[in-house]
PDB file of C-alpha atoms in Angstrom:
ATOM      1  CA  UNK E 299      24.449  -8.179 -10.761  1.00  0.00           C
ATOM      2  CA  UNK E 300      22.533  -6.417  -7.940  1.00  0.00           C
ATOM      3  CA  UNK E 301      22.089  -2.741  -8.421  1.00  0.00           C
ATOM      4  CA  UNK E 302      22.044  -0.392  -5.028  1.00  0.00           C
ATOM      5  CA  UNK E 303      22.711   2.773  -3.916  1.00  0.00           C
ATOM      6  CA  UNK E 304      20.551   4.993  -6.289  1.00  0.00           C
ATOM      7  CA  UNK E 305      18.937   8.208  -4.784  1.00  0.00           C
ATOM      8  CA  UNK E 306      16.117   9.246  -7.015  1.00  0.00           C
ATOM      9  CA  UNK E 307      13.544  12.381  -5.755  1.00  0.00           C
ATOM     10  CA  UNK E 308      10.115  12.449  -5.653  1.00  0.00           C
ATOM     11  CA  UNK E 309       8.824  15.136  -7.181  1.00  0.00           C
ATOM     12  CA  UNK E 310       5.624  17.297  -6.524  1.00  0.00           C
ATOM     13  CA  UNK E 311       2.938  14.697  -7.275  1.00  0.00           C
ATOM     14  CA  UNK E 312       4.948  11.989  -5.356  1.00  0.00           C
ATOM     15  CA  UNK E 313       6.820   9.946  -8.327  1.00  0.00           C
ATOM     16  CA  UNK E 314       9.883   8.871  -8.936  1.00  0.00           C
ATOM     17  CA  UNK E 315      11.427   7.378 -12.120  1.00  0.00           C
ATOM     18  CA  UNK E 316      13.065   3.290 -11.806  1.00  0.00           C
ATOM     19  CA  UNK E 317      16.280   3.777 -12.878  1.00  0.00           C
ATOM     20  CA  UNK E 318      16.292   1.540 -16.106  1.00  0.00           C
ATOM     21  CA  UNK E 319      19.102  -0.638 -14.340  1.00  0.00           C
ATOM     22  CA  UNK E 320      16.298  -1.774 -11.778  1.00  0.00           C
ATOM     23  CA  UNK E 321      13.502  -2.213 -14.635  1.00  0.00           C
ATOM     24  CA  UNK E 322      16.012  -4.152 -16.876  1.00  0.00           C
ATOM     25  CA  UNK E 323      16.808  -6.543 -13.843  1.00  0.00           C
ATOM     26  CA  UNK E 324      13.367  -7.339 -13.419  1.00  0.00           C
ATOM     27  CA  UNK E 325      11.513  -7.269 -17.025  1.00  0.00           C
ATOM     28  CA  UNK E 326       9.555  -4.574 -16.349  1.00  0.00           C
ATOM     29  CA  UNK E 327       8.755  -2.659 -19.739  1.00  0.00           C
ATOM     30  CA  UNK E 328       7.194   0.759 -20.258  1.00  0.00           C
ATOM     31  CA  UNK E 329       3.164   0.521 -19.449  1.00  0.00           C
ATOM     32  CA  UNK E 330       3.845  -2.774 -17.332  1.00  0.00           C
ATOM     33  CA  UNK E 331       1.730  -3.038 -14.349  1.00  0.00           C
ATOM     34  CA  UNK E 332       3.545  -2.800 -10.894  1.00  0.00           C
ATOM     35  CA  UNK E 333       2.331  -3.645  -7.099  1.00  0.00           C
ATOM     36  CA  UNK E 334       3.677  -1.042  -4.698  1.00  0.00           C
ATOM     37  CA  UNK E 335       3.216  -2.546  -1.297  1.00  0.00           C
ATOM     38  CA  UNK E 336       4.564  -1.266   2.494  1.00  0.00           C
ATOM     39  CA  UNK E 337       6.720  -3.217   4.725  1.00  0.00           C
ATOM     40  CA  UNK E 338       8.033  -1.303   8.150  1.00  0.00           C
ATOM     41  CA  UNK E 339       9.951   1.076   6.672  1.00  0.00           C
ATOM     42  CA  UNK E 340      10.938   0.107   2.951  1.00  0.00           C
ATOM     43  CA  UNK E 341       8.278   0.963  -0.184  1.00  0.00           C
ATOM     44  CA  UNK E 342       8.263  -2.619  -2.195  1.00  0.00           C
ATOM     45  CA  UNK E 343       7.521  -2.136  -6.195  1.00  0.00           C
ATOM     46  CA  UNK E 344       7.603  -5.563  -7.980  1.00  0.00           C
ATOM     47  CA  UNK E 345       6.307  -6.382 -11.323  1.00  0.00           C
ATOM     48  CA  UNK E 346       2.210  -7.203 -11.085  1.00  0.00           C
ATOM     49  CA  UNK E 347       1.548 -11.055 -11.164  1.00  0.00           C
ATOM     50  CA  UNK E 348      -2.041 -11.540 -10.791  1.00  0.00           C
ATOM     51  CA  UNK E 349      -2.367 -14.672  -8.373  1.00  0.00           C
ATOM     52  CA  UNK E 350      -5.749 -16.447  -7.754  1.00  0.00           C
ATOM     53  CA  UNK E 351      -8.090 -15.103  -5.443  1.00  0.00           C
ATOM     54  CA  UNK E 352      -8.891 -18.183  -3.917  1.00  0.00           C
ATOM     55  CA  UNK E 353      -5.770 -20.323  -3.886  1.00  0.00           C
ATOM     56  CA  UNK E 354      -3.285 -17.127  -4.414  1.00  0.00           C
ATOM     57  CA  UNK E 355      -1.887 -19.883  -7.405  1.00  0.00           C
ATOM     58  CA  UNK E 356      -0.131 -17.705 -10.317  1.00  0.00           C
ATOM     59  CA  UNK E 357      -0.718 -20.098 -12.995  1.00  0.00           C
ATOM     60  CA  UNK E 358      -3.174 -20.042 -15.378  1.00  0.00           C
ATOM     61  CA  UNK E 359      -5.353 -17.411 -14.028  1.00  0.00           C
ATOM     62  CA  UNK E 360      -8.296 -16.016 -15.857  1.00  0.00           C
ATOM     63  CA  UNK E 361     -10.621 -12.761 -15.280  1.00  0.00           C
ATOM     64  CA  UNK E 362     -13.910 -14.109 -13.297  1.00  0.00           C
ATOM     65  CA  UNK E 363     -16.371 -11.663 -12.102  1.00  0.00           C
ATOM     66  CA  UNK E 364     -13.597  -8.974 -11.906  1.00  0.00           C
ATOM     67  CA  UNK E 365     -11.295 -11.008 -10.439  1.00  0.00           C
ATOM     68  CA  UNK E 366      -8.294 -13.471 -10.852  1.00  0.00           C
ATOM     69  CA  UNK E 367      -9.141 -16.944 -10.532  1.00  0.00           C
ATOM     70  CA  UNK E 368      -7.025 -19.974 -11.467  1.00  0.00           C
ATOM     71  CA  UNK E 369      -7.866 -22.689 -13.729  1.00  0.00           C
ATOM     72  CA  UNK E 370      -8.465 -25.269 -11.142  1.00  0.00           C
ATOM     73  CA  UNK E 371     -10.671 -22.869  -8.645  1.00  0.00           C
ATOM     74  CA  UNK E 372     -12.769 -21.914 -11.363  1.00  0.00           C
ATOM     75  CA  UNK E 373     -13.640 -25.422 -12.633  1.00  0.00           C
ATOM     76  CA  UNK E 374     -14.683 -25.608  -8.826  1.00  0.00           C
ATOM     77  CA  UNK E 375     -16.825 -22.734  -9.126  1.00  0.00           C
ATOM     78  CA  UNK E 376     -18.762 -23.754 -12.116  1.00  0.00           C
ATOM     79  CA  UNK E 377     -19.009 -27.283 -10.601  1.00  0.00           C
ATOM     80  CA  UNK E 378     -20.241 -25.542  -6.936  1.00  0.00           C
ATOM     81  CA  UNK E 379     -17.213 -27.511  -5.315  1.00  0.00           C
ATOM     82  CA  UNK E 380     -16.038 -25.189  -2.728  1.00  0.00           C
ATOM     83  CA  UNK E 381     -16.042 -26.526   0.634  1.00  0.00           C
ATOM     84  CA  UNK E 382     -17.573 -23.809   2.549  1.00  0.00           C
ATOM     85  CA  UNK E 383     -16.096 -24.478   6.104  1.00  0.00           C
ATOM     86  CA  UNK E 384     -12.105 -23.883   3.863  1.00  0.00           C
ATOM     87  CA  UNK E 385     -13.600 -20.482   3.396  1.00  0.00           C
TER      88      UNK E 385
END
C-alpha cells in the first residue's frame, strides 16, 4: 500500500515527525539512522545503508579507518591490491 498525501510542518528548529505509516513501510524504528539527500525539488529520507567506499557494495561492510569498506575491498587493502589507475 503506498501512503501519500500527508502535510506535516516543520517546526522552529526545522523538523518534522514521519508519520508512522511511512516508517512502518520502510522498517525504520525509533533511533534508526536515516540519509536525507536533495534532488531538484523533493527532500529524499531513506533508511541509512552504509555501502562500501570503494565499490559502493552494501554487503558485508565493515568499519576501516572510519569508513565503510566491504569484505572483498578490504582483503584488497590488506593485500595492497588496488589498481591505482581504477582510482
Amino acid at each position: 500500500m503506498k501512503i501519500v498525501g500527508i502535510v506535516r510542518e516543520i517546526d522552529k528548529l526545522g523538523r518534522i515527525v514521519i508519520p508512522v505509516e511511512y516508517r512502518a513501510q520502510l522498517g525504520i524504528a525509533s533511533g534508526d539512522p536515516v540519509e536525507i539527500s536533495a534532488e531538484k525539488d523533493r527532500i529524499i529520507i531513506k533508511r541509512y545503508t552504509p555501502s562500501c567506499v570503494f565499490c559502493k557494495s552494501e554487503r558485508s561492510t565493515r568499519e576501516f579507518m572510519g569508513r565503510s569498506v566491504c569484505e572483498n575491498c578490504l582483503k584488497k587493502l590488506k593485500n595492497n591490491e588496488f589498481d591505482e589507475a581504477a582510482e
